[in-house]
């Protein structure tokens, strides 16, 4: 046990928690991480390396750790987390991993949510620079959001520093308290800014419950994605310490100097008793002295030729031996370090902890995400933010400004806090020391060595991206946070090119891994996509309807009675409509109110047929094409007044048609005096269909003249019911006498109930979309999107009669003039009757030439078309289909083959109208 | 995830907008006089420049109005926006 | 204490070969100059040498070899396209994929684990059956599976009815698969280099010199590394094709859009196949090392910035978790974007140009990777013989004038 009294400001030592790692139980305190608990119990190796299976321990104290991966098993299973970032809670169970995580099979029932925030200043990082920047902005009266990914603010402050003459952690507490007093400041810890996008947009993940364990409040979302839009962004993201590459540098017990210091001060953990500190820079001396003060025996090896005098004095006073001009060449040990090999003679120096510092790399990921450039700083041996991005300030170590005093000045402006100036001597940039390149790990997380880089270079790779891909450096869970700069330096060395000639890798979001579930947020299940239902959906549910998704709409498909399957129900519904009367909720139909003196001009241009000649009170069927002359939509148009039309569209296409109309209106002919309004939801529409529909309508609307003379086919009339306006139109999608009854959706339920009651004596039957589809197919009416696929013209559908020859132009007309549109071998809509009169051809089936032996020849078999719609017809007493067939109308009477499973089913081509081809039924 | 400056509403989230492709490609005065190649150009061919691109956008989840924007396709940044009709003479549909 | 005794199986990949390619200085002239050192350019170079003995060839790449979409794609390989024309080229490609490891002498990790294209609506079912039946008649392996059979092929797909758009079934092509993109590109590059073809990196085309009797051919390619004379010019510049075509005065219906993709951390095998769903915009496989690889939808606007908007990724995650509840605990590790050149009918543009000696290959949208060997084969043949190979003949630029489109967009509506 290496817990040191008097240290561990993050701990609550009055309480304990027990965790289980790799099957063994360990006791720690609230405030511990899995890493600090394991190190407190002298655990070295916790997992194994991805390629060679060598032991892997903990290398760093936060998200930059390339090695300390664990799988959480309890209480909330999660793969591939870093032990250094997992806050312990009672009962936590984890195990080390070998490079791959495991997805638990238990469902994730946690809640995830999102919050949108706008602010004047968004500060990333609550270290000394970030806190100072946030305080400065808050004092200026700005609204501020400050986020920091660690559990507590303060960044790399250990508590040994002094700011404004007081202990640094007291300064942190003061600033936090001051910020909390500002109403317009939001300060979030455990919140990682993981992606930075244009115009001050940052995504941040807040971890809200895991650290509370069983004490987490019920109902609180586990994680929250904050979507922050800020006028100005301050990046105070600090820097990541960089190791130096040497032989067997992957052995547990090799750690970043800053990590050991952090573990000591935060968690009271002394990661080794016998410590060697190998450094090329000043900052590691602080670690050496702190560990010595906590009771470790410490020796410093400084790669630089001279030991900085101030550090030399302090080390001497603390009994820390310092050797200059010396580097570590390798380590010895089995599952953890037992000693290091030092200098040219590789002299073995025993130790149980090797701390390494090769300098610091500014954490510039958020600069890079948004397209900011990075420039190489020779003195730091690191890429630093280049030219300033508009609205983005980088301060402190993130900018390459090292030293507490300088960082505070940079972040604080005129009222910046002060700290004692530390003398600083230049670092030495060292990427690696001499040794066996096959055991020098550049990216420990990927088990990629200097030998691998050398092999890549030898293979002809000169670009860093090629070397990276050849070696897989930088692709692991840490995305190369500690290894990226080393790789660049070593590639430069081995290719003989200056590092400045190598463009740095662009960092991509996210900064640290983010759970899929957190990103999905609450967009799951019913909230994945809104469900649209009609105003009388409850009536359908009560009537026992089965539903189908049509676009976002959920529509009744059929209404099975007890014991009925879909086939039986649909046959019953079809018979009812064709012989008596049926009622269907058609409210999902798209409806657009087109108003204005020029309304007819627009519709004439958008429909293939003429709409301006439509008389008020009448209805016309219309077809819309794209510029390419292919059908995109159809529907009916009611002329409500000289300057007003009600246009209906297919259910799935309503928004698209409205958008397209708006586009024409605004971008091509803004002078046209027209207003467009979507009224899909405003009007509910019920189709009352069948030979007895007239009786039903007459009973429902006693004052209405329902005679054929008084209310003719393709006309509409307004009437009223108990003071409510109702519009009726004689439109038929089945060939039967039919009325569409429209009412404001507020009154939909009452009207539906009224119509059903009025229909009782006639035996009115509810029917759904499936029956509607059968009935329309029997009449050869195409469904756009089912019988068409974006390659079908009105002529192909046999509705060339709806294409005006009088209009000089309309959308798509010019394309009809192309030769391909006149090819007699185009696919045309026809009916298909299986000659056995019993096989229902599967929709989507392909059609081939009939072979006399009834067998399908081996592939390739030329295809003639495909089945677009196929149903059992109660009226015909047999199955039938609609199909698009090459030269179909010329082939009427011909028998073709339809492969169904292993059989080739013969079917005869016919005209597309199979029921009531004379149109005798529409007037009842 | 940019802020797009709607000329009518001010800056709004990118997700509120719909893209309309190249601007300044008017519907031909009389398509019937175009040969197949000219017609194909109008129907299918749009500029695809690397750099400044004059485009149409619609504030679909806002004021639902179309406007013209100049955007740098290398950086995706908007350089300028202008409401439609500000400078463009109306063309009349043929009847 | 216990540790796992061994490294994760599959968490590392086979070693690359010891030598891949030279970095030669460009010569003054080549019989064939290929612009674009991506998968298609490199495959074309390989097959020019292998099938036609043409090796006086340069491949000009403005950046690093195979550093564009080849380095950024999600490596899906399938041939279950609806139309005969598409099925022809993609199935030819798939057959070549099946022997490519041997041909290239490179471990390309081609893994035929099958692809499921999910159907969520009645119309999806119709379209799916139509495509399956068309595939079968074209001799392409294809099956229609009901929800229970889907669950047998891929047990982690949520086939219950309690999701927003329940799975109604799926098409299944067992021979579909994935490969390791860098290995594929480098395999082609190595073979081309071995044959004596010059792969010239960091060589950006800045213009063309047009000559010939009536100005009907391109004689010289101007580059940042000097002028290079060409016998035949083959353009394979994918998302950047419009820049070259503008310089040649050729109008082509191309729009270059960002296409984003993402990976998770490395995970133990959980996903045995490839699943695509157009309705909810997700496609996902688990790559060799164990990472989940996903593609998102194409960003709506023209963009060359190799980055997209994050709401597209969030939507992608929502769809993934909806369809694969087990993915909830996976983590997004990295996202990135490529630039895809999209055509109005979602089919490529390959074939002749107004210049006698210039051939064009572009517009593959999201389909370029899977076509790589097939296109390389057919395009090399086209370049060698100066006329479109039958497999690419339907994809000429003139189809937009005649209207004879190959509309994979309207009819099949299967992206990627």
PDB file of N, CA and C in Angstrom, chain A residues 116 118 197-199 201 203 227 229 601 604-605 610 612 627-628 655 658-659 662-664 666-672 807-815 817-819, chain B residues 1-4 13-15 18 20 25-28 30-37 39 42-44 56 64-66 75-77 84-85 88 90-95:
ATOM      1  N   UNK A 116     -29.013  22.747 -25.668  1.00  0.00           N
ATOM      2  CA  UNK A 116     -28.480  23.803 -26.534  1.00  0.00           C
ATOM      3  C   UNK A 116     -28.205  25.038 -25.684  1.00  0.00           C
ATOM      4  N   UNK A 118     -26.459  29.082 -25.866  1.00  0.00           N
ATOM      5  CA  UNK A 118     -25.775  30.173 -26.559  1.00  0.00           C
ATOM      6  C   UNK A 118     -25.080  31.023 -25.501  1.00  0.00           C
ATOM      7  N   UNK A 197     -16.701  23.007 -34.308  1.00  0.00           N
ATOM      8  CA  UNK A 197     -17.137  23.242 -35.682  1.00  0.00           C
ATOM      9  C   UNK A 197     -17.222  24.747 -35.936  1.00  0.00           C
ATOM     10  N   UNK A 198     -17.684  25.073 -37.141  1.00  0.00           N
ATOM     11  CA  UNK A 198     -17.632  26.471 -37.569  1.00  0.00           C
ATOM     12  C   UNK A 198     -18.478  27.396 -36.703  1.00  0.00           C
ATOM     13  N   UNK A 199     -18.142  28.653 -36.768  1.00  0.00           N
ATOM     14  CA  UNK A 199     -18.938  29.726 -36.182  1.00  0.00           C
ATOM     15  C   UNK A 199     -19.195  29.530 -34.696  1.00  0.00           C
ATOM     16  N   UNK A 201     -19.186  26.862 -32.739  1.00  0.00           N
ATOM     17  CA  UNK A 201     -20.021  25.732 -32.326  1.00  0.00           C
ATOM     18  C   UNK A 201     -19.152  24.622 -31.745  1.00  0.00           C
ATOM     19  N   UNK A 203     -19.304  20.931 -29.387  1.00  0.00           N
ATOM     20  CA  UNK A 203     -20.067  19.868 -28.750  1.00  0.00           C
ATOM     21  C   UNK A 203     -19.289  19.398 -27.542  1.00  0.00           C
ATOM     22  N   UNK A 227     -24.645  21.364 -26.826  1.00  0.00           N
ATOM     23  CA  UNK A 227     -24.384  21.973 -28.137  1.00  0.00           C
ATOM     24  C   UNK A 227     -24.285  23.469 -27.888  1.00  0.00           C
ATOM     25  N   UNK A 229     -23.121  27.276 -28.757  1.00  0.00           N
ATOM     26  CA  UNK A 229     -22.787  28.238 -29.811  1.00  0.00           C
ATOM     27  C   UNK A 229     -22.303  29.502 -29.105  1.00  0.00           C
ATOM     28  N   UNK A 601     -51.478  30.145 -63.410  1.00  0.00           N
ATOM     29  CA  UNK A 601     -50.246  30.197 -64.218  1.00  0.00           C
ATOM     30  C   UNK A 601     -49.238  29.197 -63.674  1.00  0.00           C
ATOM     31  N   UNK A 604     -50.410  25.538 -64.267  1.00  0.00           N
ATOM     32  CA  UNK A 604     -50.248  25.162 -65.667  1.00  0.00           C
ATOM     33  C   UNK A 604     -48.809  24.772 -65.966  1.00  0.00           C
ATOM     34  N   UNK A 605     -47.902  25.428 -65.279  1.00  0.00           N
ATOM     35  CA  UNK A 605     -46.500  25.123 -65.547  1.00  0.00           C
ATOM     36  C   UNK A 605     -46.056  23.822 -64.874  1.00  0.00           C
ATOM     37  N   UNK A 610     -53.688  20.903 -68.409  1.00  0.00           N
ATOM     38  CA  UNK A 610     -54.081  22.303 -68.285  1.00  0.00           C
ATOM     39  C   UNK A 610     -54.952  22.467 -67.049  1.00  0.00           C
ATOM     40  N   UNK A 612     -55.627  25.857 -65.914  1.00  0.00           N
ATOM     41  CA  UNK A 612     -56.259  27.178 -65.987  1.00  0.00           C
ATOM     42  C   UNK A 612     -57.667  27.073 -66.565  1.00  0.00           C
ATOM     43  N   UNK A 627     -37.935  17.761 -64.533  1.00  0.00           N
ATOM     44  CA  UNK A 627     -37.371  18.254 -65.794  1.00  0.00           C
ATOM     45  C   UNK A 627     -37.073  17.116 -66.755  1.00  0.00           C
ATOM     46  N   UNK A 628     -36.760  15.952 -66.198  1.00  0.00           N
ATOM     47  CA  UNK A 628     -36.398  14.827 -67.059  1.00  0.00           C
ATOM     48  C   UNK A 628     -37.620  14.143 -67.655  1.00  0.00           C
ATOM     49  N   UNK A 655     -44.532  17.296 -48.793  1.00  0.00           N
ATOM     50  CA  UNK A 655     -43.562  18.342 -48.462  1.00  0.00           C
ATOM     51  C   UNK A 655     -42.701  18.663 -49.681  1.00  0.00           C
ATOM     52  N   UNK A 658     -44.698  20.824 -52.167  1.00  0.00           N
ATOM     53  CA  UNK A 658     -44.816  22.205 -51.679  1.00  0.00           C
ATOM     54  C   UNK A 658     -43.484  22.945 -51.832  1.00  0.00           C
ATOM     55  N   UNK A 659     -42.404  22.273 -51.455  1.00  0.00           N
ATOM     56  CA  UNK A 659     -41.086  22.907 -51.575  1.00  0.00           C
ATOM     57  C   UNK A 659     -40.794  23.258 -53.024  1.00  0.00           C
ATOM     58  N   UNK A 662     -42.758  26.278 -54.047  1.00  0.00           N
ATOM     59  CA  UNK A 662     -42.168  27.487 -53.452  1.00  0.00           C
ATOM     60  C   UNK A 662     -40.917  27.899 -54.228  1.00  0.00           C
ATOM     61  N   UNK A 663     -40.135  26.898 -54.599  1.00  0.00           N
ATOM     62  CA  UNK A 663     -38.890  27.183 -55.292  1.00  0.00           C
ATOM     63  C   UNK A 663     -39.155  27.859 -56.634  1.00  0.00           C
ATOM     64  N   UNK A 664     -40.099  27.312 -57.384  1.00  0.00           N
ATOM     65  CA  UNK A 664     -40.432  27.952 -58.659  1.00  0.00           C
ATOM     66  C   UNK A 664     -40.887  29.384 -58.430  1.00  0.00           C
ATOM     67  N   UNK A 666     -40.443  31.432 -55.913  1.00  0.00           N
ATOM     68  CA  UNK A 666     -39.512  32.415 -55.362  1.00  0.00           C
ATOM     69  C   UNK A 666     -38.308  32.650 -56.260  1.00  0.00           C
ATOM     70  N   UNK A 667     -37.868  31.590 -56.944  1.00  0.00           N
ATOM     71  CA  UNK A 667     -36.596  31.741 -57.650  1.00  0.00           C
ATOM     72  C   UNK A 667     -36.766  32.009 -59.133  1.00  0.00           C
ATOM     73  N   UNK A 668     -37.880  31.545 -59.720  1.00  0.00           N
ATOM     74  CA  UNK A 668     -38.045  31.769 -61.155  1.00  0.00           C
ATOM     75  C   UNK A 668     -38.999  32.922 -61.438  1.00  0.00           C
ATOM     76  N   UNK A 669     -40.123  32.917 -60.736  1.00  0.00           N
ATOM     77  CA  UNK A 669     -41.149  33.915 -61.041  1.00  0.00           C
ATOM     78  C   UNK A 669     -41.616  34.634 -59.795  1.00  0.00           C
ATOM     79  N   UNK A 670     -40.702  35.372 -59.166  1.00  0.00           N
ATOM     80  CA  UNK A 670     -41.109  36.055 -57.926  1.00  0.00           C
ATOM     81  C   UNK A 670     -42.198  37.104 -58.165  1.00  0.00           C
ATOM     82  N   UNK A 671     -42.440  37.450 -59.425  1.00  0.00           N
ATOM     83  CA  UNK A 671     -43.473  38.455 -59.682  1.00  0.00           C
ATOM     84  C   UNK A 671     -44.874  37.848 -59.660  1.00  0.00           C
ATOM     85  N   UNK A 672     -44.975  36.525 -59.692  1.00  0.00           N
ATOM     86  CA  UNK A 672     -46.303  35.905 -59.647  1.00  0.00           C
ATOM     87  C   UNK A 672     -46.934  36.153 -58.287  1.00  0.00           C
ATOM     88  N   UNK A 807     -50.479  23.248 -74.297  1.00  0.00           N
ATOM     89  CA  UNK A 807     -49.597  24.195 -73.604  1.00  0.00           C
ATOM     90  C   UNK A 807     -48.247  24.268 -74.307  1.00  0.00           C
ATOM     91  N   UNK A 808     -47.727  25.487 -74.435  1.00  0.00           N
ATOM     92  CA  UNK A 808     -46.421  25.664 -75.071  1.00  0.00           C
ATOM     93  C   UNK A 808     -45.339  24.966 -74.257  1.00  0.00           C
ATOM     94  N   UNK A 809     -45.513  24.999 -72.938  1.00  0.00           N
ATOM     95  CA  UNK A 809     -44.471  24.399 -72.107  1.00  0.00           C
ATOM     96  C   UNK A 809     -45.049  24.033 -70.750  1.00  0.00           C
ATOM     97  N   UNK A 810     -44.425  23.065 -70.132  1.00  0.00           N
ATOM     98  CA  UNK A 810     -44.653  22.739 -68.725  1.00  0.00           C
ATOM     99  C   UNK A 810     -43.447  21.917 -68.308  1.00  0.00           C
ATOM    100  N   UNK A 811     -43.308  21.731 -67.011  1.00  0.00           N
ATOM    101  CA  UNK A 811     -42.094  21.054 -66.535  1.00  0.00           C
ATOM    102  C   UNK A 811     -42.047  19.633 -67.089  1.00  0.00           C
ATOM    103  N   UNK A 812     -40.990  19.314 -67.765  1.00  0.00           N
ATOM    104  CA  UNK A 812     -40.795  17.977 -68.314  1.00  0.00           C
ATOM    105  C   UNK A 812     -41.115  17.859 -69.787  1.00  0.00           C
ATOM    106  N   UNK A 813     -41.850  18.843 -70.316  1.00  0.00           N
ATOM    107  CA  UNK A 813     -42.319  18.702 -71.707  1.00  0.00           C
ATOM    108  C   UNK A 813     -41.167  18.526 -72.692  1.00  0.00           C
ATOM    109  N   UNK A 814     -40.098  19.329 -72.490  1.00  0.00           N
ATOM    110  CA  UNK A 814     -39.012  19.266 -73.460  1.00  0.00           C
ATOM    111  C   UNK A 814     -38.380  17.870 -73.497  1.00  0.00           C
ATOM    112  N   UNK A 815     -38.361  17.202 -72.331  1.00  0.00           N
ATOM    113  CA  UNK A 815     -37.734  15.882 -72.305  1.00  0.00           C
ATOM    114  C   UNK A 815     -38.540  14.847 -73.077  1.00  0.00           C
ATOM    115  N   UNK A 817     -39.583  15.165 -75.885  1.00  0.00           N
ATOM    116  CA  UNK A 817     -39.205  15.231 -77.291  1.00  0.00           C
ATOM    117  C   UNK A 817     -37.969  14.403 -77.603  1.00  0.00           C
ATOM    118  N   UNK A 818     -37.289  13.893 -76.570  1.00  0.00           N
ATOM    119  CA  UNK A 818     -36.077  13.112 -76.833  1.00  0.00           C
ATOM    120  C   UNK A 818     -36.447  11.753 -77.426  1.00  0.00           C
ATOM    121  N   UNK A 819     -35.527  11.245 -78.226  1.00  0.00           N
ATOM    122  CA  UNK A 819     -35.803   9.997 -78.941  1.00  0.00           C
ATOM    123  C   UNK A 819     -36.117   8.853 -77.984  1.00  0.00           C
TER     124      UNK A 819
ATOM    125  N   UNK B   1     -21.045  22.442 -38.914  1.00  0.00           N
ATOM    126  CA  UNK B   1     -22.289  22.994 -38.356  1.00  0.00           C
ATOM    127  C   UNK B   1     -22.158  24.503 -38.295  1.00  0.00           C
ATOM    128  N   UNK B   2     -22.515  25.109 -39.406  1.00  0.00           N
ATOM    129  CA  UNK B   2     -22.278  26.543 -39.509  1.00  0.00           C
ATOM    130  C   UNK B   2     -23.499  27.333 -39.064  1.00  0.00           C
ATOM    131  N   UNK B   3     -23.275  28.608 -38.875  1.00  0.00           N
ATOM    132  CA  UNK B   3     -24.373  29.547 -38.797  1.00  0.00           C
ATOM    133  C   UNK B   3     -24.527  30.119 -40.195  1.00  0.00           C
ATOM    134  N   UNK B   4     -25.717  30.092 -40.713  1.00  0.00           N
ATOM    135  CA  UNK B   4     -25.953  30.660 -42.025  1.00  0.00           C
ATOM    136  C   UNK B   4     -26.775  31.931 -41.839  1.00  0.00           C
ATOM    137  N   UNK B  13     -28.995  28.187 -37.472  1.00  0.00           N
ATOM    138  CA  UNK B  13     -28.259  26.931 -37.596  1.00  0.00           C
ATOM    139  C   UNK B  13     -28.382  26.339 -39.009  1.00  0.00           C
ATOM    140  N   UNK B  14     -27.315  25.771 -39.444  1.00  0.00           N
ATOM    141  CA  UNK B  14     -27.260  25.110 -40.745  1.00  0.00           C
ATOM    142  C   UNK B  14     -28.405  24.117 -40.945  1.00  0.00           C
ATOM    143  N   UNK B  15     -28.795  23.432 -39.863  1.00  0.00           N
ATOM    144  CA  UNK B  15     -29.828  22.395 -39.991  1.00  0.00           C
ATOM    145  C   UNK B  15     -31.185  22.965 -40.379  1.00  0.00           C
ATOM    146  N   UNK B  18     -32.120  24.334 -46.446  1.00  0.00           N
ATOM    147  CA  UNK B  18     -32.050  23.342 -47.514  1.00  0.00           C
ATOM    148  C   UNK B  18     -31.204  23.903 -48.644  1.00  0.00           C
ATOM    149  N   UNK B  20     -29.986  24.313 -52.477  1.00  0.00           N
ATOM    150  CA  UNK B  20     -30.648  24.352 -53.772  1.00  0.00           C
ATOM    151  C   UNK B  20     -29.715  24.346 -54.966  1.00  0.00           C
ATOM    152  N   UNK B  25     -29.150  29.750 -62.769  1.00  0.00           N
ATOM    153  CA  UNK B  25     -29.425  28.862 -63.904  1.00  0.00           C
ATOM    154  C   UNK B  25     -30.923  28.973 -64.174  1.00  0.00           C
ATOM    155  N   UNK B  26     -31.343  30.033 -64.885  1.00  0.00           N
ATOM    156  CA  UNK B  26     -32.780  30.245 -65.060  1.00  0.00           C
ATOM    157  C   UNK B  26     -33.395  29.183 -65.960  1.00  0.00           C
ATOM    158  N   UNK B  27     -34.667  28.943 -65.723  1.00  0.00           N
ATOM    159  CA  UNK B  27     -35.403  28.050 -66.617  1.00  0.00           C
ATOM    160  C   UNK B  27     -35.387  28.682 -68.010  1.00  0.00           C
ATOM    161  N   UNK B  28     -35.105  27.897 -69.030  1.00  0.00           N
ATOM    162  CA  UNK B  28     -34.968  28.497 -70.374  1.00  0.00           C
ATOM    163  C   UNK B  28     -36.251  29.200 -70.807  1.00  0.00           C
ATOM    164  N   UNK B  30     -37.558  29.343 -73.687  1.00  0.00           N
ATOM    165  CA  UNK B  30     -38.375  28.465 -74.513  1.00  0.00           C
ATOM    166  C   UNK B  30     -37.644  27.143 -74.713  1.00  0.00           C
ATOM    167  N   UNK B  31     -37.914  26.176 -73.868  1.00  0.00           N
ATOM    168  CA  UNK B  31     -37.180  24.913 -73.968  1.00  0.00           C
ATOM    169  C   UNK B  31     -37.326  24.252 -75.330  1.00  0.00           C
ATOM    170  N   UNK B  32     -38.421  24.519 -76.017  1.00  0.00           N
ATOM    171  CA  UNK B  32     -38.655  23.782 -77.263  1.00  0.00           C
ATOM    172  C   UNK B  32     -37.659  24.161 -78.352  1.00  0.00           C
ATOM    173  N   UNK B  33     -37.006  25.332 -78.207  1.00  0.00           N
ATOM    174  CA  UNK B  33     -36.039  25.701 -79.245  1.00  0.00           C
ATOM    175  C   UNK B  33     -34.646  25.140 -78.945  1.00  0.00           C
ATOM    176  N   UNK B  34     -34.480  24.528 -77.773  1.00  0.00           N
ATOM    177  CA  UNK B  34     -33.161  23.978 -77.421  1.00  0.00           C
ATOM    178  C   UNK B  34     -32.988  22.609 -78.073  1.00  0.00           C
ATOM    179  N   UNK B  35     -31.761  22.324 -78.508  1.00  0.00           N
ATOM    180  CA  UNK B  35     -31.519  20.956 -78.962  1.00  0.00           C
ATOM    181  C   UNK B  35     -31.287  20.075 -77.733  1.00  0.00           C
ATOM    182  N   UNK B  36     -31.188  18.773 -77.973  1.00  0.00           N
ATOM    183  CA  UNK B  36     -31.088  17.835 -76.844  1.00  0.00           C
ATOM    184  C   UNK B  36     -29.900  18.144 -75.952  1.00  0.00           C
ATOM    185  N   UNK B  37     -28.818  18.554 -76.576  1.00  0.00           N
ATOM    186  CA  UNK B  37     -27.618  18.814 -75.789  1.00  0.00           C
ATOM    187  C   UNK B  37     -27.794  20.049 -74.893  1.00  0.00           C
ATOM    188  N   UNK B  39     -30.605  21.230 -73.847  1.00  0.00           N
ATOM    189  CA  UNK B  39     -31.597  20.886 -72.822  1.00  0.00           C
ATOM    190  C   UNK B  39     -30.941  20.046 -71.711  1.00  0.00           C
ATOM    191  N   UNK B  42     -29.136  22.157 -69.301  1.00  0.00           N
ATOM    192  CA  UNK B  42     -29.986  22.817 -68.306  1.00  0.00           C
ATOM    193  C   UNK B  42     -30.455  21.824 -67.246  1.00  0.00           C
ATOM    194  N   UNK B  43     -30.849  20.639 -67.683  1.00  0.00           N
ATOM    195  CA  UNK B  43     -31.442  19.691 -66.732  1.00  0.00           C
ATOM    196  C   UNK B  43     -30.380  19.133 -65.781  1.00  0.00           C
ATOM    197  N   UNK B  44     -29.226  18.803 -66.321  1.00  0.00           N
ATOM    198  CA  UNK B  44     -28.281  17.994 -65.542  1.00  0.00           C
ATOM    199  C   UNK B  44     -26.994  18.699 -65.109  1.00  0.00           C
ATOM    200  N   UNK B  56     -28.063  28.643 -54.338  1.00  0.00           N
ATOM    201  CA  UNK B  56     -29.354  28.957 -53.752  1.00  0.00           C
ATOM    202  C   UNK B  56     -29.540  28.138 -52.489  1.00  0.00           C
ATOM    203  N   UNK B  64     -38.832  30.060 -44.719  1.00  0.00           N
ATOM    204  CA  UNK B  64     -39.115  29.317 -45.952  1.00  0.00           C
ATOM    205  C   UNK B  64     -38.824  30.136 -47.210  1.00  0.00           C
ATOM    206  N   UNK B  65     -37.927  31.080 -47.087  1.00  0.00           N
ATOM    207  CA  UNK B  65     -37.613  31.876 -48.284  1.00  0.00           C
ATOM    208  C   UNK B  65     -36.263  31.452 -48.844  1.00  0.00           C
ATOM    209  N   UNK B  66     -36.199  31.499 -50.162  1.00  0.00           N
ATOM    210  CA  UNK B  66     -34.962  31.200 -50.875  1.00  0.00           C
ATOM    211  C   UNK B  66     -34.080  32.441 -50.925  1.00  0.00           C
ATOM    212  N   UNK B  75     -13.597  25.559 -48.079  1.00  0.00           N
ATOM    213  CA  UNK B  75     -13.705  25.676 -46.626  1.00  0.00           C
ATOM    214  C   UNK B  75     -15.137  25.484 -46.144  1.00  0.00           C
ATOM    215  N   UNK B  76     -16.090  25.504 -47.074  1.00  0.00           N
ATOM    216  CA  UNK B  76     -17.524  25.440 -46.802  1.00  0.00           C
ATOM    217  C   UNK B  76     -18.043  26.743 -46.175  1.00  0.00           C
ATOM    218  N   UNK B  77     -17.208  27.756 -46.052  1.00  0.00           N
ATOM    219  CA  UNK B  77     -17.636  28.997 -45.391  1.00  0.00           C
ATOM    220  C   UNK B  77     -18.441  29.878 -46.329  1.00  0.00           C
ATOM    221  N   UNK B  84     -33.240  36.875 -52.762  1.00  0.00           N
ATOM    222  CA  UNK B  84     -33.568  36.728 -54.169  1.00  0.00           C
ATOM    223  C   UNK B  84     -34.457  37.877 -54.603  1.00  0.00           C
ATOM    224  N   UNK B  85     -34.230  38.355 -55.787  1.00  0.00           N
ATOM    225  CA  UNK B  85     -35.025  39.445 -56.295  1.00  0.00           C
ATOM    226  C   UNK B  85     -34.378  40.792 -56.068  1.00  0.00           C
ATOM    227  N   UNK B  88     -32.067  40.556 -59.346  1.00  0.00           N
ATOM    228  CA  UNK B  88     -32.286  39.676 -60.487  1.00  0.00           C
ATOM    229  C   UNK B  88     -33.597  40.040 -61.176  1.00  0.00           C
ATOM    230  N   UNK B  90     -36.973  39.582 -63.065  1.00  0.00           N
ATOM    231  CA  UNK B  90     -37.838  38.421 -63.169  1.00  0.00           C
ATOM    232  C   UNK B  90     -37.961  37.923 -64.604  1.00  0.00           C
ATOM    233  N   UNK B  91     -38.062  36.633 -64.754  1.00  0.00           N
ATOM    234  CA  UNK B  91     -38.335  36.088 -66.078  1.00  0.00           C
ATOM    235  C   UNK B  91     -39.766  35.589 -66.069  1.00  0.00           C
ATOM    236  N   UNK B  92     -40.377  35.632 -67.186  1.00  0.00           N
ATOM    237  CA  UNK B  92     -41.785  35.281 -67.259  1.00  0.00           C
ATOM    238  C   UNK B  92     -41.937  33.873 -67.799  1.00  0.00           C
ATOM    239  N   UNK B  93     -42.768  33.084 -67.178  1.00  0.00           N
ATOM    240  CA  UNK B  93     -42.987  31.752 -67.736  1.00  0.00           C
ATOM    241  C   UNK B  93     -43.742  31.841 -69.055  1.00  0.00           C
ATOM    242  N   UNK B  94     -43.403  30.963 -69.943  1.00  0.00           N
ATOM    243  CA  UNK B  94     -44.099  30.921 -71.236  1.00  0.00           C
ATOM    244  C   UNK B  94     -45.414  30.194 -71.081  1.00  0.00           C
ATOM    245  N   UNK B  95     -46.362  30.627 -71.781  1.00  0.00           N
ATOM    246  CA  UNK B  95     -47.650  29.944 -71.729  1.00  0.00           C
ATOM    247  C   UNK B  95     -47.852  29.154 -72.998  1.00  0.00           C
TER     248      UNK B  95
END
